[in-house]
């Protein structure tokens, strides 16, 4: 992966090679960071790069930071402005992934959250697909369990918590699957290693509620709204049992990186007909238009980078 040219680091945009931390950094030793993942989409016709819902992403980042007792003067608006400046410095004219990371920057020994120095860094990279097989992914159900809200809250997008996702993802890939679904300790379907999950049963779209140890996904929220307002589909947030994913009609995963990834096989059960279904197809088409700034009703979600 090519490295970025620049990063936002300690309050300014610097060459990426200067954005370095020492090995004693608290976040590196104890996983005391929170992060985000934002996308910007290049629109060839408009000759414009559009950030997708950056204010919502930064609102979530600052809430995650609050959980780790971080204190910042940044606002979603100021972080979006910094991101625009960074993207302009890079001069991207393609789809881009932006990674904001808030971390405990002190170089000290001692496990705690309070009384430490907090920093935010941001970098960006050209980015295409995350799940290569996004119209026909084959997933398994992980043998790992999702971290619980009373252990490390999944809604916090906490650096250290992603070791759980890494266990889930590596085991799935090494076993030949594209992704894995993970169960809560109670045995309900929580989400994918880095995606929320939706199933379709008898024309109703179902997704676990935010109390099922999921990350409160921005793409999840977007899909719920698109399904209701644009497709007139009923959406229900309720716990999903394991065996529902074996018998559902359609299944897809959502995330900033994964976008809307159709899943056509779970373990060795075909999902529905074994092909991407009609609701998933329609949502993918709408989503592509939306993120490229082609749905006027939602233009507030597209933030132009270039003046
Ligand atoms: N769940 C997890 C565990 C994730 O890491 C992500 C990716 N950020 C998501 C869900 C999807 O969230 P979003 O749509 O906000 O990217």
PDB file of N, CA and C in Angstrom, residues 49-88:
ATOM      1  N   UNK A  49     -14.469  16.032  -5.325  1.00  0.00           N
ATOM      2  CA  UNK A  49     -14.332  14.960  -4.344  1.00  0.00           C
ATOM      3  C   UNK A  49     -15.333  15.249  -3.223  1.00  0.00           C
ATOM      4  N   UNK A  50     -16.221  14.286  -2.953  1.00  0.00           N
ATOM      5  CA  UNK A  50     -17.240  14.492  -1.926  1.00  0.00           C
ATOM      6  C   UNK A  50     -16.972  13.607  -0.710  1.00  0.00           C
ATOM      7  N   UNK A  51     -16.774  14.236   0.445  1.00  0.00           N
ATOM      8  CA  UNK A  51     -16.731  13.485   1.706  1.00  0.00           C
ATOM      9  C   UNK A  51     -18.149  13.026   2.010  1.00  0.00           C
ATOM     10  N   UNK A  52     -18.291  11.789   2.508  1.00  0.00           N
ATOM     11  CA  UNK A  52     -19.626  11.296   2.834  1.00  0.00           C
ATOM     12  C   UNK A  52     -19.869  11.357   4.340  1.00  0.00           C
ATOM     13  N   UNK A  53     -20.844  12.142   4.737  1.00  0.00           N
ATOM     14  CA  UNK A  53     -21.286  12.309   6.129  1.00  0.00           C
ATOM     15  C   UNK A  53     -20.127  12.535   7.125  1.00  0.00           C
ATOM     16  N   UNK A  54     -19.195  13.435   6.783  1.00  0.00           N
ATOM     17  CA  UNK A  54     -18.054  13.616   7.694  1.00  0.00           C
ATOM     18  C   UNK A  54     -18.463  14.112   9.081  1.00  0.00           C
ATOM     19  N   UNK A  55     -19.509  14.961   9.141  1.00  0.00           N
ATOM     20  CA  UNK A  55     -19.893  15.492  10.462  1.00  0.00           C
ATOM     21  C   UNK A  55     -20.380  14.363  11.372  1.00  0.00           C
ATOM     22  N   UNK A  56     -21.115  13.415  10.776  1.00  0.00           N
ATOM     23  CA  UNK A  56     -21.602  12.276  11.579  1.00  0.00           C
ATOM     24  C   UNK A  56     -20.435  11.384  12.018  1.00  0.00           C
ATOM     25  N   UNK A  57     -19.479  11.195  11.114  1.00  0.00           N
ATOM     26  CA  UNK A  57     -18.307  10.387  11.486  1.00  0.00           C
ATOM     27  C   UNK A  57     -17.541  11.052  12.627  1.00  0.00           C
ATOM     28  N   UNK A  58     -17.365  12.377  12.520  1.00  0.00           N
ATOM     29  CA  UNK A  58     -16.584  13.039  13.578  1.00  0.00           C
ATOM     30  C   UNK A  58     -17.365  13.152  14.885  1.00  0.00           C
ATOM     31  N   UNK A  59     -18.679  13.240  14.785  1.00  0.00           N
ATOM     32  CA  UNK A  59     -19.490  13.234  16.012  1.00  0.00           C
ATOM     33  C   UNK A  59     -19.279  11.893  16.732  1.00  0.00           C
ATOM     34  N   UNK A  60     -19.295  10.819  15.967  1.00  0.00           N
ATOM     35  CA  UNK A  60     -19.065   9.497  16.579  1.00  0.00           C
ATOM     36  C   UNK A  60     -17.655   9.398  17.150  1.00  0.00           C
ATOM     37  N   UNK A  61     -16.672   9.931  16.421  1.00  0.00           N
ATOM     38  CA  UNK A  61     -15.284   9.868  16.910  1.00  0.00           C
ATOM     39  C   UNK A  61     -15.161  10.591  18.254  1.00  0.00           C
ATOM     40  N   UNK A  62     -15.781  11.768  18.355  1.00  0.00           N
ATOM     41  CA  UNK A  62     -15.658  12.542  19.603  1.00  0.00           C
ATOM     42  C   UNK A  62     -16.402  11.857  20.756  1.00  0.00           C
ATOM     43  N   UNK A  63     -17.474  11.149  20.412  1.00  0.00           N
ATOM     44  CA  UNK A  63     -18.176  10.378  21.467  1.00  0.00           C
ATOM     45  C   UNK A  63     -17.332   9.185  21.908  1.00  0.00           C
ATOM     46  N   UNK A  64     -16.692   8.529  20.956  1.00  0.00           N
ATOM     47  CA  UNK A  64     -15.781   7.425  21.301  1.00  0.00           C
ATOM     48  C   UNK A  64     -14.670   7.960  22.193  1.00  0.00           C
ATOM     49  N   UNK A  65     -14.154   9.139  21.831  1.00  0.00           N
ATOM     50  CA  UNK A  65     -13.068   9.760  22.603  1.00  0.00           C
ATOM     51  C   UNK A  65     -13.530  10.033  24.035  1.00  0.00           C
ATOM     52  N   UNK A  66     -14.783  10.469  24.165  1.00  0.00           N
ATOM     53  CA  UNK A  66     -15.317  10.753  25.498  1.00  0.00           C
ATOM     54  C   UNK A  66     -15.306   9.497  26.372  1.00  0.00           C
ATOM     55  N   UNK A  67     -15.647   8.344  25.744  1.00  0.00           N
ATOM     56  CA  UNK A  67     -15.622   7.089  26.509  1.00  0.00           C
ATOM     57  C   UNK A  67     -14.235   6.823  27.085  1.00  0.00           C
ATOM     58  N   UNK A  68     -13.192   7.181  26.320  1.00  0.00           N
ATOM     59  CA  UNK A  68     -11.816   6.968  26.802  1.00  0.00           C
ATOM     60  C   UNK A  68     -11.310   8.180  27.597  1.00  0.00           C
ATOM     61  N   UNK A  69     -12.232   9.024  28.041  1.00  0.00           N
ATOM     62  CA  UNK A  69     -11.883  10.192  28.863  1.00  0.00           C
ATOM     63  C   UNK A  69     -10.880  11.098  28.163  1.00  0.00           C
ATOM     64  N   UNK A  70     -11.048  11.235  26.853  1.00  0.00           N
ATOM     65  CA  UNK A  70     -10.187  12.169  26.112  1.00  0.00           C
ATOM     66  C   UNK A  70     -10.864  13.536  26.097  1.00  0.00           C
ATOM     67  N   UNK A  71     -10.047  14.567  26.094  1.00  0.00           N
ATOM     68  CA  UNK A  71     -10.595  15.930  26.065  1.00  0.00           C
ATOM     69  C   UNK A  71     -10.006  16.684  24.897  1.00  0.00           C
ATOM     70  N   UNK A  72     -10.908  17.200  24.041  1.00  0.00           N
ATOM     71  CA  UNK A  72     -10.469  17.940  22.858  1.00  0.00           C
ATOM     72  C   UNK A  72     -11.282  19.211  22.706  1.00  0.00           C
ATOM     73  N   UNK A  73     -10.663  20.216  22.041  1.00  0.00           N
ATOM     74  CA  UNK A  73     -11.424  21.403  21.650  1.00  0.00           C
ATOM     75  C   UNK A  73     -11.997  21.234  20.243  1.00  0.00           C
ATOM     76  N   UNK A  74     -11.660  20.144  19.565  1.00  0.00           N
ATOM     77  CA  UNK A  74     -12.150  19.941  18.198  1.00  0.00           C
ATOM     78  C   UNK A  74     -13.666  19.767  18.196  1.00  0.00           C
ATOM     79  N   UNK A  75     -14.265  20.146  17.064  1.00  0.00           N
ATOM     80  CA  UNK A  75     -15.691  19.901  16.836  1.00  0.00           C
ATOM     81  C   UNK A  75     -15.808  19.120  15.518  1.00  0.00           C
ATOM     82  N   UNK A  76     -16.969  18.531  15.247  1.00  0.00           N
ATOM     83  CA  UNK A  76     -17.132  17.854  13.949  1.00  0.00           C
ATOM     84  C   UNK A  76     -16.832  18.807  12.785  1.00  0.00           C
ATOM     85  N   UNK A  77     -17.193  20.074  12.972  1.00  0.00           N
ATOM     86  CA  UNK A  77     -16.970  21.054  11.903  1.00  0.00           C
ATOM     87  C   UNK A  77     -15.478  21.327  11.723  1.00  0.00           C
ATOM     88  N   UNK A  78     -14.755  21.528  12.833  1.00  0.00           N
ATOM     89  CA  UNK A  78     -13.327  21.850  12.690  1.00  0.00           C
ATOM     90  C   UNK A  78     -12.561  20.645  12.141  1.00  0.00           C
ATOM     91  N   UNK A  79     -12.944  19.440  12.542  1.00  0.00           N
ATOM     92  CA  UNK A  79     -12.261  18.241  12.029  1.00  0.00           C
ATOM     93  C   UNK A  79     -12.552  18.046  10.538  1.00  0.00           C
ATOM     94  N   UNK A  80     -13.771  18.402  10.127  1.00  0.00           N
ATOM     95  CA  UNK A  80     -14.095  18.296   8.692  1.00  0.00           C
ATOM     96  C   UNK A  80     -13.261  19.292   7.890  1.00  0.00           C
ATOM     97  N   UNK A  81     -13.099  20.505   8.419  1.00  0.00           N
ATOM     98  CA  UNK A  81     -12.276  21.506   7.718  1.00  0.00           C
ATOM     99  C   UNK A  81     -10.833  21.024   7.592  1.00  0.00           C
ATOM    100  N   UNK A  82     -10.293  20.447   8.656  1.00  0.00           N
ATOM    101  CA  UNK A  82      -8.917  19.924   8.616  1.00  0.00           C
ATOM    102  C   UNK A  82      -8.816  18.812   7.564  1.00  0.00           C
ATOM    103  N   UNK A  83      -9.832  17.974   7.527  1.00  0.00           N
ATOM    104  CA  UNK A  83      -9.827  16.859   6.563  1.00  0.00           C
ATOM    105  C   UNK A  83      -9.843  17.387   5.133  1.00  0.00           C
ATOM    106  N   UNK A  84     -10.640  18.424   4.893  1.00  0.00           N
ATOM    107  CA  UNK A  84     -10.693  19.002   3.544  1.00  0.00           C
ATOM    108  C   UNK A  84      -9.323  19.547   3.152  1.00  0.00           C
ATOM    109  N   UNK A  85      -8.690  20.218   4.118  1.00  0.00           N
ATOM    110  CA  UNK A  85      -7.366  20.787   3.852  1.00  0.00           C
ATOM    111  C   UNK A  85      -6.352  19.680   3.521  1.00  0.00           C
ATOM    112  N   UNK A  86      -6.430  18.600   4.302  1.00  0.00           N
ATOM    113  CA  UNK A  86      -5.514  17.466   4.084  1.00  0.00           C
ATOM    114  C   UNK A  86      -5.734  16.835   2.705  1.00  0.00           C
ATOM    115  N   UNK A  87      -6.993  16.665   2.333  1.00  0.00           N
ATOM    116  CA  UNK A  87      -7.300  16.038   1.039  1.00  0.00           C
ATOM    117  C   UNK A  87      -6.869  16.938  -0.115  1.00  0.00           C
ATOM    118  N   UNK A  88      -7.014  18.255   0.095  1.00  0.00           N
ATOM    119  CA  UNK A  88      -6.561  19.190  -0.954  1.00  0.00           C
ATOM    120  C   UNK A  88      -5.044  19.131  -1.090  1.00  0.00           C
TER     121      UNK A  88
END
